[in-house]
Coordinates of C-alpha atoms and ligand atoms in Angstrom, one line a residue:
M1 CA 34.5 -68.3 115.0
T2 CA 37.0 -70.0 112.7
D3 CA 35.8 -68.0 109.7
C4 CA 36.5 -64.6 111.4
V5 CA 39.2 -62.1 110.7
L6 CA 41.4 -60.6 113.4
A7 CA 41.4 -56.9 112.7
F8 CA 43.5 -54.1 114.1
D9 CA 43.0 -50.3 113.9
I10 CA 46.2 -48.5 114.8
G11 CA 45.7 -44.9 115.8
G12 CA 47.9 -42.1 117.1
S13 CA 47.0 -42.8 120.7
N14 CA 45.2 -46.2 120.8
L15 CA 45.5 -49.7 119.5
K16 CA 42.1 -51.3 118.8
A17 CA 41.5 -54.9 117.9
G18 CA 38.4 -56.9 117.0
L19 CA 37.2 -60.2 115.7
V20 CA 35.1 -59.5 112.6
D21 CA 32.7 -62.1 111.1
P22 CA 32.2 -62.5 107.3
S23 CA 29.1 -60.2 107.4
G24 CA 31.2 -57.4 108.8
N25 CA 29.9 -57.7 112.4
I26 CA 32.4 -57.0 115.2
L27 CA 31.9 -60.0 117.6
K28 CA 34.5 -59.0 120.2
E29 CA 36.8 -56.1 120.6
D30 CA 39.4 -54.6 122.9
R31 CA 41.8 -51.7 123.0
L32 CA 45.0 -50.5 124.7
P33 CA 46.8 -47.2 124.8
L34 CA 49.6 -47.1 122.2
P35 CA 52.9 -47.5 124.1
E36 CA 55.6 -45.0 123.0
N37 CA 58.3 -47.7 122.9
R38 CA 58.4 -49.9 119.8
D39 CA 58.8 -53.3 121.5
Q40 CA 56.1 -52.5 124.0
A41 CA 53.8 -51.4 121.1
L42 CA 54.4 -54.7 119.3
E43 CA 53.9 -56.6 122.5
A44 CA 50.6 -54.8 123.0
L45 CA 49.4 -56.0 119.6
I46 CA 50.3 -59.6 120.4
H47 CA 48.6 -59.3 123.7
L48 CA 45.4 -57.9 122.1
A49 CA 45.4 -60.7 119.5
G50 CA 45.8 -63.4 122.1
G51 CA 42.9 -62.0 124.1
L52 CA 40.5 -62.2 121.1
A53 CA 41.5 -65.4 119.3
K54 CA 43.8 -68.4 119.4
Q55 CA 46.0 -69.5 116.6
G56 CA 43.8 -71.5 114.1
E57 CA 40.7 -69.5 115.1
C58 CA 40.9 -66.9 112.3
I59 CA 41.4 -66.9 108.5
G60 CA 43.5 -63.8 108.3
I61 CA 44.8 -60.7 110.1
G62 CA 43.9 -57.2 108.7
I63 CA 45.6 -54.0 109.9
G64 CA 44.7 -50.4 109.4
A65 CA 47.1 -47.5 110.2
P66 CA 47.3 -43.8 109.3
G67 CA 49.8 -42.7 106.7
V68 CA 51.5 -44.4 103.7
I69 CA 51.9 -48.2 103.8
D70 CA 54.8 -50.1 102.2
H71 CA 52.9 -53.1 100.9
A72 CA 56.1 -54.9 99.8
S73 CA 57.2 -55.2 103.4
S74 CA 53.7 -55.1 105.2
S75 CA 54.8 -52.1 107.2
I76 CA 54.1 -48.4 107.8
A77 CA 56.4 -46.3 105.6
A78 CA 58.6 -43.6 107.1
D79 CA 56.3 -40.7 106.5
A80 CA 53.6 -41.8 109.0
N81 CA 55.1 -39.3 111.4
N82 CA 52.5 -39.6 114.1
L83 CA 53.5 -43.2 114.8
P84 CA 57.3 -43.1 114.9
Q85 CA 57.5 -46.2 117.1
L86 CA 55.8 -48.4 114.5
V87 CA 57.4 -47.1 111.3
G88 CA 59.1 -50.0 109.5
A89 CA 57.8 -52.7 111.9
R90 CA 57.1 -55.9 110.0
F91 CA 53.6 -57.0 110.9
D92 CA 53.8 -60.1 108.7
E93 CA 56.7 -61.3 110.8
L94 CA 55.1 -60.3 114.0
F95 CA 52.2 -62.6 113.3
R96 CA 54.1 -65.3 111.4
V97 CA 53.3 -68.0 113.9
W98 CA 49.6 -67.5 113.3
D99 CA 50.2 -68.9 109.8
V100 CA 47.4 -66.9 108.1
P101 CA 47.5 -64.0 105.5
V102 CA 48.5 -60.7 107.1
K103 CA 47.5 -57.5 105.2
I104 CA 47.9 -53.8 106.1
D105 CA 46.6 -50.7 104.5
N106 CA 46.0 -47.1 105.5
D107 CA 42.8 -46.2 107.3
A108 CA 41.3 -44.1 104.4
N109 CA 41.6 -47.0 102.0
N110 CA 40.2 -49.4 104.6
A111 CA 37.2 -47.0 105.3
A112 CA 36.5 -47.2 101.5
R113 CA 36.8 -51.0 101.6
A114 CA 34.5 -51.2 104.6
E115 CA 31.7 -49.0 103.1
H116 CA 32.0 -50.8 99.7
L117 CA 31.9 -54.3 101.1
F118 CA 29.7 -53.9 104.2
G119 CA 28.3 -50.4 104.3
A120 CA 26.5 -47.7 102.4
A121 CA 28.1 -48.4 99.1
R122 CA 27.4 -52.2 98.9
G123 CA 26.7 -53.2 95.3
K124 CA 28.1 -49.9 93.9
K125 CA 31.0 -50.4 91.4
N126 CA 32.6 -46.9 91.3
V127 CA 32.7 -45.1 94.6
L128 CA 34.5 -42.3 96.4
V129 CA 34.5 -42.6 100.2
V130 CA 35.3 -39.3 101.9
T131 CA 36.3 -39.1 105.6
L132 CA 35.7 -35.6 107.1
G133 CA 37.8 -35.1 110.2
T134 CA 40.6 -32.8 111.3
G135 CA 41.9 -33.6 107.8
I136 CA 39.9 -34.8 104.9
G137 CA 40.7 -38.3 103.6
G138 CA 39.4 -40.3 100.6
G139 CA 39.4 -43.8 99.2
L140 CA 38.6 -44.7 95.6
I141 CA 36.8 -47.9 94.4
L142 CA 36.9 -48.1 90.6
N143 CA 35.3 -51.2 89.0
D144 CA 34.9 -52.8 92.4
T145 CA 38.6 -52.5 93.0
L146 CA 40.5 -50.2 95.4
Y147 CA 42.5 -47.8 93.3
T148 CA 45.8 -46.7 94.9
G149 CA 47.6 -45.1 92.0
A150 CA 51.2 -45.1 90.8
S151 CA 52.8 -44.5 94.3
A152 CA 49.9 -45.3 96.6
Y153 CA 48.8 -41.7 97.0
A154 CA 45.5 -41.9 95.1
G155 CA 42.4 -40.7 97.0
E156 CA 43.9 -37.6 98.6
F157 CA 40.6 -35.9 98.3
G158 CA 41.4 -33.2 100.9
H159 CA 44.1 -31.8 98.6
M160 CA 41.8 -31.3 95.6
I161 CA 42.5 -27.7 94.6
V162 CA 39.2 -25.7 94.9
E163 CA 40.8 -22.2 94.6
A164 CA 44.0 -21.5 92.7
R165 CA 46.1 -19.3 94.9
G166 CA 43.7 -19.9 97.8
R167 CA 44.2 -20.5 101.5
R168 CA 47.3 -22.2 102.8
C169 CA 47.0 -25.9 103.5
T170 CA 49.0 -28.2 105.9
C171 CA 50.5 -29.9 102.9
G172 CA 52.4 -26.7 102.0
G173 CA 50.1 -26.0 99.0
E174 CA 47.4 -23.5 98.6
G175 CA 43.7 -23.6 97.8
C176 CA 43.2 -27.3 98.9
L177 CA 39.7 -28.4 100.0
E178 CA 41.0 -29.1 103.5
A179 CA 42.0 -25.5 104.0
Y180 CA 38.2 -24.7 103.6
A181 CA 36.4 -27.7 105.0
G182 CA 38.8 -29.5 107.3
A183 CA 38.1 -29.2 111.0
W184 CA 41.4 -27.4 111.7
A185 CA 40.6 -24.8 108.9
L186 CA 37.1 -24.2 110.1
R187 CA 38.3 -23.5 113.6
L188 CA 41.0 -21.1 112.4
R189 CA 38.5 -19.3 110.1
A190 CA 36.0 -19.0 112.9
E191 CA 38.6 -17.6 115.3
S192 CA 39.8 -15.0 112.8
L193 CA 36.3 -13.9 111.7
R194 CA 34.5 -13.7 115.1
K195 CA 35.9 -10.3 116.0
R196 CA 33.7 -9.0 113.2
F197 CA 30.6 -10.8 114.6
P198 CA 30.4 -9.8 118.2
E199 CA 26.8 -11.1 118.4
S200 CA 27.9 -14.6 117.4
S201 CA 27.8 -17.4 120.1
L202 CA 31.2 -18.5 118.7
T203 CA 32.9 -15.5 120.5
G204 CA 32.4 -17.3 123.8
F205 CA 34.9 -20.1 123.1
P206 CA 38.5 -19.8 124.2
D207 CA 41.0 -20.1 121.3
G208 CA 41.5 -23.7 120.2
A209 CA 38.4 -24.9 122.1
M210 CA 35.8 -24.8 119.4
D211 CA 35.0 -27.8 117.3
V212 CA 32.8 -28.3 114.3
A213 CA 30.0 -29.7 116.4
D214 CA 29.9 -26.3 118.2
M215 CA 29.8 -24.5 114.9
A216 CA 27.1 -26.7 113.5
A217 CA 25.0 -26.4 116.6
A218 CA 25.3 -22.6 116.4
A219 CA 24.4 -22.7 112.7
R220 CA 21.3 -24.7 113.4
C221 CA 20.2 -21.8 115.8
G222 CA 20.7 -19.3 113.0
D223 CA 24.0 -17.9 114.1
T224 CA 25.1 -15.7 111.1
L225 CA 28.9 -16.5 111.4
A226 CA 28.4 -20.2 112.0
C227 CA 25.9 -20.4 109.0
A228 CA 28.4 -18.6 106.8
L229 CA 31.2 -21.0 107.8
M230 CA 29.2 -24.1 107.2
R231 CA 27.8 -22.8 103.9
E232 CA 31.3 -22.1 102.6
A233 CA 32.7 -25.5 103.7
G234 CA 29.6 -27.2 102.2
E235 CA 30.0 -25.3 98.9
M236 CA 33.7 -26.1 98.6
L237 CA 33.0 -29.8 99.4
G238 CA 30.4 -29.9 96.7
A239 CA 32.7 -28.3 94.2
A240 CA 35.5 -30.8 95.0
L241 CA 33.0 -33.7 94.7
A242 CA 31.8 -32.4 91.4
S243 CA 35.3 -32.2 90.0
A244 CA 36.1 -35.7 91.2
A245 CA 32.8 -37.1 89.9
N246 CA 33.2 -35.3 86.5
L247 CA 36.6 -37.0 86.2
L248 CA 35.6 -40.5 87.4
N249 CA 31.8 -40.8 86.9
F250 CA 30.9 -42.4 90.3
D251 CA 27.9 -44.5 91.1
A252 CA 28.0 -43.1 94.6
V253 CA 29.9 -40.9 97.0
V254 CA 29.9 -41.9 100.7
I255 CA 30.6 -39.2 103.3
G256 CA 31.7 -40.1 106.8
G257 CA 34.0 -39.0 109.6
G258 CA 33.4 -36.9 112.8
V259 CA 32.7 -33.7 110.9
S260 CA 29.9 -35.3 108.9
A261 CA 27.9 -35.2 112.2
A262 CA 27.4 -31.5 111.4
G263 CA 24.4 -32.8 109.3
D264 CA 22.3 -30.7 107.1
V265 CA 23.9 -27.3 107.8
L266 CA 26.9 -28.8 106.0
F267 CA 25.2 -31.3 103.7
E268 CA 22.5 -29.0 102.2
P269 CA 25.0 -26.5 100.7
M270 CA 27.2 -29.4 99.7
R271 CA 24.5 -31.2 97.8
A272 CA 23.3 -28.0 96.1
S273 CA 26.9 -27.1 95.1
F274 CA 27.5 -30.6 93.8
R275 CA 24.2 -30.7 91.7
Q276 CA 24.9 -27.3 90.3
R277 CA 28.5 -28.0 89.3
A278 CA 28.6 -31.6 88.2
L279 CA 27.8 -32.4 84.6
P280 CA 24.1 -33.3 84.3
K281 CA 24.7 -37.0 83.4
V282 CA 27.4 -37.3 86.1
S283 CA 25.1 -35.8 88.7
Q284 CA 22.1 -38.0 87.7
T285 CA 24.2 -41.2 88.1
C286 CA 25.9 -40.3 91.4
T287 CA 24.1 -40.9 94.7
L288 CA 25.4 -39.0 97.7
L289 CA 25.2 -41.3 100.8
E290 CA 26.1 -41.0 104.4
A291 CA 28.6 -43.6 105.7
R292 CA 27.0 -46.4 107.7
L293 CA 29.9 -47.8 109.7
G294 CA 30.9 -44.7 111.7
N295 CA 33.7 -45.5 114.1
R296 CA 33.5 -49.2 113.3
S297 CA 35.0 -48.5 109.9
G298 CA 38.6 -48.9 111.1
L299 CA 38.1 -52.5 112.3
V300 CA 35.6 -53.5 109.7
G301 CA 37.8 -52.0 107.0
A302 CA 40.9 -53.9 108.3
A303 CA 38.8 -57.1 108.1
A304 CA 37.6 -56.2 104.6
L305 CA 41.3 -56.3 103.5
I306 CA 41.1 -60.0 104.0
Y307 CA 37.4 -60.6 103.0
G308 CA 37.3 -58.2 100.1
N309 CA 38.0 -58.8 96.4
T310 CA 39.0 -55.2 96.2
E311 CA 42.7 -56.0 95.8
Ligands
ZN401 ZN1 46.7 -29.6 100.8

């Protein structure tokens, strides 16, 4: 196991750790709830590490976390507001005694690394990896290299503008893709429209209780409201993908995240919208793929930080 990477996936409520081999397989893994106190959170990371490997048994430590990362100091920058206890913590110093490279990046970038190195986009040079969840994240691989942009904000696919003066987004802007196809937006839209569709099965859910899986299931049964919601979200996704692909001429787009489990009721209108809107040459070159790594992408992507040449 001496050629493995010790990988961490830091989430808003859990710390996951795993030992990942050079082929991207997770050999061992463990998790702990994320303590609210900073010292206890750091201790939990050390404890997880010690349970999976001993010093000298791994070639590097890779870490994924939500939000913006300060690469100069290997830490989570101040605006990762769902992890206040870990903002500014120096992970390189925390693991200094391991005497191996320690790298950290945000989870959307790591998901892109994971799919590029070990998943659906293996062998593709120019790739957009989209994560559909409560929000919509993205990671860009250009010429086999992760592209982060001038201030590490590249890949904010959820905030592509699909409608000037459109619906309000959580970022404060309007008309962002996320305000049409993010899970939060789909639920709000369903709740506001269902009064007009008394026959819809979506009227049976208490406010706040409906998720995209419920809407997708209803759409597969032909529910008019659910079909309309999925169709609109798919069309907007396809339009945003076409814009991004027209700009960057991808070999492939990889779609993952919990909302992608909605399947064809979302993907069919998305594909049609993309093919209709992308320039013919751009559309011919670009393959639309489903992510392969699923919920392993956090740990595998953190390991890809060490294994990859996408720096
Ligand atoms: Zn936005």
